[in-house]
PDB file of C-alpha atoms in Angstrom:
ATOM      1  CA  UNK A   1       0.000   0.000   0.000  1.00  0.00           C
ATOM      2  CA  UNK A   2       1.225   3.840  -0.126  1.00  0.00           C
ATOM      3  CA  UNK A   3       1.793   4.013   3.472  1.00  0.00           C
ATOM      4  CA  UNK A   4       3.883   1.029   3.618  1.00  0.00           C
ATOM      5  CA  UNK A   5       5.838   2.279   0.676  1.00  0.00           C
ATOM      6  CA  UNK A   6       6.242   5.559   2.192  1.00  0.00           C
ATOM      7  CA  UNK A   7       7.244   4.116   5.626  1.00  0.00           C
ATOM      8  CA  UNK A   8       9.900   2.137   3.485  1.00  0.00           C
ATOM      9  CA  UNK A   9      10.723   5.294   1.359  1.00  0.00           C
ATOM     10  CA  UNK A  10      11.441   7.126   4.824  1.00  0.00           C
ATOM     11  CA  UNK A  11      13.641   3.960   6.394  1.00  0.00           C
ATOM     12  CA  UNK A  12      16.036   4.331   3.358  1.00  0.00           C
ATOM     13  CA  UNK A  13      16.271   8.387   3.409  1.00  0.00           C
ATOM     14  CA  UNK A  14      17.590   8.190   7.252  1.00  0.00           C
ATOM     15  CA  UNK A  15      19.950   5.343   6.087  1.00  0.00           C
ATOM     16  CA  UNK A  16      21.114   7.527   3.106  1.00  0.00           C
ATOM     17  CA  UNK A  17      21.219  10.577   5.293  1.00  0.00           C
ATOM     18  CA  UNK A  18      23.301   8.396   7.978  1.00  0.00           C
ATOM     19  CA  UNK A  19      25.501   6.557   5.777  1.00  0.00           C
ATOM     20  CA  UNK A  20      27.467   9.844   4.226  1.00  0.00           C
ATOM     21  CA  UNK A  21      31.202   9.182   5.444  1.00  0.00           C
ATOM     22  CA  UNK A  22      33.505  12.611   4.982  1.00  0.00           C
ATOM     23  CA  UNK A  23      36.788  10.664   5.042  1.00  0.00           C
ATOM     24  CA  UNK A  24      35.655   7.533   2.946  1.00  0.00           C
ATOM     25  CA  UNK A  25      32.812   8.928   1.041  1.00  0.00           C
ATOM     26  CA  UNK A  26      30.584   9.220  -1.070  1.00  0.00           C
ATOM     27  CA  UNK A  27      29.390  12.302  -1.030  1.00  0.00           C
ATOM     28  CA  UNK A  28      26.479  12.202  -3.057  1.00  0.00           C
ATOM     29  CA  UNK A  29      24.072   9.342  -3.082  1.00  0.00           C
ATOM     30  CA  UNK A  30      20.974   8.487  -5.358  1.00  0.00           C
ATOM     31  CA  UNK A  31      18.236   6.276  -4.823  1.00  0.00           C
ATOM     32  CA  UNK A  32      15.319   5.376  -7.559  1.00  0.00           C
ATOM     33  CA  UNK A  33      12.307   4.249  -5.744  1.00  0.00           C
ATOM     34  CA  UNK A  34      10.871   2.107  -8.563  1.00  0.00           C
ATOM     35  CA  UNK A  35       7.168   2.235  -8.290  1.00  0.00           C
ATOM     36  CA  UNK A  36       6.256  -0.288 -10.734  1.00  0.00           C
ATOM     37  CA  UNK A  37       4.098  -0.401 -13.650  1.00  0.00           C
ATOM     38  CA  UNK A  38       1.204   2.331 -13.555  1.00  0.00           C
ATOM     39  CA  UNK A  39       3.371   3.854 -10.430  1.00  0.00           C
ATOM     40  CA  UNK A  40       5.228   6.936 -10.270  1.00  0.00           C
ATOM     41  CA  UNK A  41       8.930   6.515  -9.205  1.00  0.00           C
ATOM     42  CA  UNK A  42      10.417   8.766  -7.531  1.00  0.00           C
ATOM     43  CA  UNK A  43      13.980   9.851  -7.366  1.00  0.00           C
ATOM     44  CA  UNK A  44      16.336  10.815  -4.014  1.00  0.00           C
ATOM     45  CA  UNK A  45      19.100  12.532  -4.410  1.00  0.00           C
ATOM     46  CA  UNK A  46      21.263  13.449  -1.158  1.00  0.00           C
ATOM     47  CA  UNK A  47      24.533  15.506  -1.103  1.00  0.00           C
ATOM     48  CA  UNK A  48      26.761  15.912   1.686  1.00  0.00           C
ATOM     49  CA  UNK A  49      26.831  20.312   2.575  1.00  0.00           C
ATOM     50  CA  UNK A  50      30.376  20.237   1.663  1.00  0.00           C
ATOM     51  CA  UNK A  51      30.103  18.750  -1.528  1.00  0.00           C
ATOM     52  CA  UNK A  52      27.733  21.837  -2.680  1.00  0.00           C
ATOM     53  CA  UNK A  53      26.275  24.764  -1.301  1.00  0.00           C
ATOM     54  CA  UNK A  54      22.554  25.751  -1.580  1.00  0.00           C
ATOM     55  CA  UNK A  55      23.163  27.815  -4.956  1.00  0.00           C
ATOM     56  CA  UNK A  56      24.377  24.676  -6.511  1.00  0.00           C
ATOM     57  CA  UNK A  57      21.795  22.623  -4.999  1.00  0.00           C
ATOM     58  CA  UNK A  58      19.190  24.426  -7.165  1.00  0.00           C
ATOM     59  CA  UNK A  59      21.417  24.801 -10.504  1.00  0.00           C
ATOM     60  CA  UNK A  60      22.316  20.725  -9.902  1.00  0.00           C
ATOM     61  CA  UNK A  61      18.608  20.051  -9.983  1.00  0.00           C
ATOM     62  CA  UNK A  62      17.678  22.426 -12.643  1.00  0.00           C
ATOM     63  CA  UNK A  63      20.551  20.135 -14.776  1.00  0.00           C
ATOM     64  CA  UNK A  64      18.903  16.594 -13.753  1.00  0.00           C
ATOM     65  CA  UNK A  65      15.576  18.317 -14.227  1.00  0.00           C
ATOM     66  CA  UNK A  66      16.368  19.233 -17.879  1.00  0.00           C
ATOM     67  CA  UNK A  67      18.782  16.324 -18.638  1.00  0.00           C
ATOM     68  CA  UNK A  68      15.564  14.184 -17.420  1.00  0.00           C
ATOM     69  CA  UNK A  69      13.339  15.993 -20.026  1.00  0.00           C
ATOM     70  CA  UNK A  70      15.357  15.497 -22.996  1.00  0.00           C
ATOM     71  CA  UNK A  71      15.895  11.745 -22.126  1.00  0.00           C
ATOM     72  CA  UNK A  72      11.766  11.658 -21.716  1.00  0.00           C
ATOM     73  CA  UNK A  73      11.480  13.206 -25.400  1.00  0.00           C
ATOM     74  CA  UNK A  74      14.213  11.361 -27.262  1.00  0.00           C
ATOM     75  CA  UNK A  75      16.466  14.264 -27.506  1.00  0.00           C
ATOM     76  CA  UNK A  76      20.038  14.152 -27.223  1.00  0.00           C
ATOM     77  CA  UNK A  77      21.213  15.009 -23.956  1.00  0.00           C
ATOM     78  CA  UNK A  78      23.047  18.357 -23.860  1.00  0.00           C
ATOM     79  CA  UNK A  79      23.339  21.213 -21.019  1.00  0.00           C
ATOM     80  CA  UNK A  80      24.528  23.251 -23.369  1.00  0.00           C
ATOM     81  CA  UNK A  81      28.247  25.533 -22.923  1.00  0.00           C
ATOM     82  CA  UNK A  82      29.692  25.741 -19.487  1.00  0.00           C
ATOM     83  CA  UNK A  83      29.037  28.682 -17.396  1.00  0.00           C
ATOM     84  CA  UNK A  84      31.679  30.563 -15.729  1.00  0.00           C
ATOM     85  CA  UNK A  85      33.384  29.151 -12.896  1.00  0.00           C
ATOM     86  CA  UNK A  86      33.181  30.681  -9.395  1.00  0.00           C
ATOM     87  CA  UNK A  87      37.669  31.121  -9.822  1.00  0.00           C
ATOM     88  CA  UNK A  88      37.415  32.928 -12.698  1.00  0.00           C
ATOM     89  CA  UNK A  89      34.014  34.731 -11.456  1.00  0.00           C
ATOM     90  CA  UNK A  90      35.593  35.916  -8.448  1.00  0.00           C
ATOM     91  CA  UNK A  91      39.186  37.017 -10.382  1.00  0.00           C
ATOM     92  CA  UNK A  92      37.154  39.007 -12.211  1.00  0.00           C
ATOM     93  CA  UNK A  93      35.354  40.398  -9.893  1.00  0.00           C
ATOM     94  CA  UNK A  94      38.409  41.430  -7.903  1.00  0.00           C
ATOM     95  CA  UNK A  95      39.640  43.436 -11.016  1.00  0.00           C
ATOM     96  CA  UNK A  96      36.696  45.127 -11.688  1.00  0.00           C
ATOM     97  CA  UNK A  97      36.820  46.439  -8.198  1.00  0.00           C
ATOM     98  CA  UNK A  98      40.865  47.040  -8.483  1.00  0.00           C
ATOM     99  CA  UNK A  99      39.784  49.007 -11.443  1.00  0.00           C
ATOM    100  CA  UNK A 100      37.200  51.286  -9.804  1.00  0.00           C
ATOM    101  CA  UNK A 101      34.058  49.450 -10.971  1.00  0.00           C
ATOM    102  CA  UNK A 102      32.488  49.899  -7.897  1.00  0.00           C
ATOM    103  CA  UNK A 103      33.766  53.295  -7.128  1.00  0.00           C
ATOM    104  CA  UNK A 104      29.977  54.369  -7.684  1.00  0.00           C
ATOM    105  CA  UNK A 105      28.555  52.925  -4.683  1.00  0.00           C
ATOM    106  CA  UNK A 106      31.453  53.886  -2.268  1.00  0.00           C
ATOM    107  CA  UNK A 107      29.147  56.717  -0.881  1.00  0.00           C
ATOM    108  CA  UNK A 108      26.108  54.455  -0.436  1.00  0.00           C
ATOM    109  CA  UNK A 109      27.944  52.269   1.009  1.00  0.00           C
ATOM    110  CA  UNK A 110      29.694  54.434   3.590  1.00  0.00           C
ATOM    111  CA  UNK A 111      26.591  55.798   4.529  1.00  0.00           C
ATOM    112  CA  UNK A 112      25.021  52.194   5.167  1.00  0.00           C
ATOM    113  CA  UNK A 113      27.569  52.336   8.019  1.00  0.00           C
ATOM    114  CA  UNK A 114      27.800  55.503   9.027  1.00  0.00           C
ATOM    115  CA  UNK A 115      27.925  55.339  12.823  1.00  0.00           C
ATOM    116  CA  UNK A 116      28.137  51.774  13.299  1.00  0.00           C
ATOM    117  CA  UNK A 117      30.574  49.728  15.618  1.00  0.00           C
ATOM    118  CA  UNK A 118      32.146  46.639  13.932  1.00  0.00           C
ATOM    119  CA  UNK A 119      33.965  45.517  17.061  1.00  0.00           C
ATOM    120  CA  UNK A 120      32.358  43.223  18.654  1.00  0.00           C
ATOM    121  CA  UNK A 121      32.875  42.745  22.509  1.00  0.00           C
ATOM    122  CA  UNK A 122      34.707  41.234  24.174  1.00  0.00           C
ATOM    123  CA  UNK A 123      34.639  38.721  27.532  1.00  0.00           C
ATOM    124  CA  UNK A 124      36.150  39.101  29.816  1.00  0.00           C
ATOM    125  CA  UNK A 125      37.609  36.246  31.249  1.00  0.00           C
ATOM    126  CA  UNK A 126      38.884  34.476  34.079  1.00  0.00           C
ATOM    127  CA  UNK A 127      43.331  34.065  35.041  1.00  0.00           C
ATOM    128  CA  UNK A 128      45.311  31.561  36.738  1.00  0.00           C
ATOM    129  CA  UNK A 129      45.693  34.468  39.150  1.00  0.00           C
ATOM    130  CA  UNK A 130      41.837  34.801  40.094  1.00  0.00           C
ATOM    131  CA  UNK A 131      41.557  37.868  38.495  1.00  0.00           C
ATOM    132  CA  UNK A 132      39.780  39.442  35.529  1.00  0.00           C
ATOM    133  CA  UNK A 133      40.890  40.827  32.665  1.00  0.00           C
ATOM    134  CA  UNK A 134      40.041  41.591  29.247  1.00  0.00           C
ATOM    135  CA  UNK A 135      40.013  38.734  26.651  1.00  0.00           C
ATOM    136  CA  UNK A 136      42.026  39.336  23.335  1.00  0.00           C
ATOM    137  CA  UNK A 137      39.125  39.350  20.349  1.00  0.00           C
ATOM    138  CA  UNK A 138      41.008  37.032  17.835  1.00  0.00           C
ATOM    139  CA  UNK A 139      41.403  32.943  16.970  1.00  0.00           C
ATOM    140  CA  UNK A 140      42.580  32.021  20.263  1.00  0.00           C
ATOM    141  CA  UNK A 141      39.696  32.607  22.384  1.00  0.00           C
ATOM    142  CA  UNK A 142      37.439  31.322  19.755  1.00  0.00           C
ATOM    143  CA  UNK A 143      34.397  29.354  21.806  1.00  0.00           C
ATOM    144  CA  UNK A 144      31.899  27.238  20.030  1.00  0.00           C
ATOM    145  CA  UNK A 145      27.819  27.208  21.101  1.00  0.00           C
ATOM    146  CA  UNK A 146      25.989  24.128  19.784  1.00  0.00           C
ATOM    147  CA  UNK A 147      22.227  24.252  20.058  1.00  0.00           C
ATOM    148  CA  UNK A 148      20.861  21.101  19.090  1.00  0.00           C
ATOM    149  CA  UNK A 149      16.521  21.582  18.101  1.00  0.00           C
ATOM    150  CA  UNK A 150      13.853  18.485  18.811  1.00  0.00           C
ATOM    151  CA  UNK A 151      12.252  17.278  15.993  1.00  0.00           C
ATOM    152  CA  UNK A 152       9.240  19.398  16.240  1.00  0.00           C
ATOM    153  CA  UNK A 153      11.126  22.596  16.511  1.00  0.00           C
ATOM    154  CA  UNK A 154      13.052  21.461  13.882  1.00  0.00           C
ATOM    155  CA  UNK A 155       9.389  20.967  11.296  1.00  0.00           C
ATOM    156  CA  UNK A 156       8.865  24.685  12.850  1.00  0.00           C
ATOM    157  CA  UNK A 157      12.160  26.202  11.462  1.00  0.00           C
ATOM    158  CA  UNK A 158      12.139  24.114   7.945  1.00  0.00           C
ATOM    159  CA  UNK A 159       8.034  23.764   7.387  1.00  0.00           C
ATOM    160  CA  UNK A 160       5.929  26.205   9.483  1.00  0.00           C
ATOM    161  CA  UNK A 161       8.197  29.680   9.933  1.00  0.00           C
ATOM    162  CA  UNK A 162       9.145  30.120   6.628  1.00  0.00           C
ATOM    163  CA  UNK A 163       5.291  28.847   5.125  1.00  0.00           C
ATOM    164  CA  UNK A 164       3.925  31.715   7.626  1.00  0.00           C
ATOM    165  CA  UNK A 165       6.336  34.676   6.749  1.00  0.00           C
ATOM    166  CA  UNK A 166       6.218  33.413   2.812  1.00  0.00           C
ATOM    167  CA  UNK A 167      10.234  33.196   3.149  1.00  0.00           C
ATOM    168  CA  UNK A 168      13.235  30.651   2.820  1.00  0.00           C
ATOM    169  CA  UNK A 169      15.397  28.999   5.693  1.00  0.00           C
ATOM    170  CA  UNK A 170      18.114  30.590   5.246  1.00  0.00           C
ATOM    171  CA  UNK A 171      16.997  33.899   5.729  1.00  0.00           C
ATOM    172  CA  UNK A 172      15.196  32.596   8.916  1.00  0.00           C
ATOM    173  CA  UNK A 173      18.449  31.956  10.433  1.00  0.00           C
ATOM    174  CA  UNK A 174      19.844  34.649   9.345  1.00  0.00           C
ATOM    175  CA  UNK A 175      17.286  36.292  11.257  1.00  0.00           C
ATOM    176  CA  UNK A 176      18.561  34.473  14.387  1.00  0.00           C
ATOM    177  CA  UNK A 177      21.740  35.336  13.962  1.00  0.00           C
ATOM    178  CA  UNK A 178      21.072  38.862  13.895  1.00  0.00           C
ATOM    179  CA  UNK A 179      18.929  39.383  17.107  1.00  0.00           C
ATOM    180  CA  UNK A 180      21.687  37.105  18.709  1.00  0.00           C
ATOM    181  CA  UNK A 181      24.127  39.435  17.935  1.00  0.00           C
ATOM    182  CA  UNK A 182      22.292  42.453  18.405  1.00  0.00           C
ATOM    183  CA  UNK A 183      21.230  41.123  21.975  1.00  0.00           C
ATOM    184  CA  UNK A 184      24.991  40.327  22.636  1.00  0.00           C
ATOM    185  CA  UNK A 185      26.493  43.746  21.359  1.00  0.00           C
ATOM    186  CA  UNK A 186      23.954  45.497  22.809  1.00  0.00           C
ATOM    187  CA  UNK A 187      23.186  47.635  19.387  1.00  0.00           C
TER     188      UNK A 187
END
């Protein structure tokens, strides 16, 4: 029945999700759920985050998405010239700046920040000695926070928050990160 094949189709996604190994790989793992005849199958397609980021995500599927089409129709499978890649993107970039190219926005810019702080503060923190003193703001007293979210705070963040404020994930937490920050720096 369709709830025992989706209870199977949700046994193998964990095990797919679970099975991605960074030092032996792979990486990347596809699954074809073959429905049968009259059925609709359904393809799963996981990649580990630092295989490719979310913009690649989307381009990646837009390729199997088109590739998939052609096949479909008969056509002869082509994606057509290759795009620019992000090296020579960003080389480019850098000389257009070098050159001035942005020179236009400098004042729009400056005035985005106009009276800002970028320093953030810092904690102080405790000595051998007992006493306090001022923590230096750099690699070495790098901390880590991990907040780990329950499975139904987890649907709220992926499913209900973004569905209610017609938005992505992403911008979500970047959301977070900003009151964080402004509740830490006080600004």
């Amino acid at each position: 029945s369709g709830v025992d094949a989706d209870a199977v189709m949700g046994r193998v996604v964990e095990r797919v999700h679970a099975s991605f190994d960074l030092a032996g790989g792979p990486l990347l793992r596809a699954v074809l759920f073959d429905a049968g005849a009259g059925g609709r199958s359904v393809l799963f397609v996981a990649v580990h985050h630092l295989v490719v980021d979310g913009v690649s995500w989307r381009i990646l599927l837009e390729d199997l998405e088109i590739v998939y089409r052609q096949v479909v129709r008969g056509d002869t499978v082509g994606l057509g010239a290759r795009t620019t890649s992000f090296r020579d993107w960003s080389l480019w970039l850098s000389a257009y700046a070098a050159a001035g190219g942005c020179d236009g926005e400098l004042s729009y810019w400056a005035e985005v920040i106009r009276g800002s702080d970028p320093v953030l503060p810092v904690v102080e923190v405790a000595t051998m000695r007992g006493t306090r003193t001022r923590g230096v703001n750099d690699v070495t007293s790098m901390r880590s926070v991990t907040v780990r979210l329950d499975p139904e705070q987890t649907r709220a963040l992926l499913v209900e928050v973004p569905g209610v404020y017609q938005t992505q994930v992403n911008d979500v937490l970047l959301a977070v990160l900003g009151r964080v920050l402004a509740g830490w720096t006080g600004r």
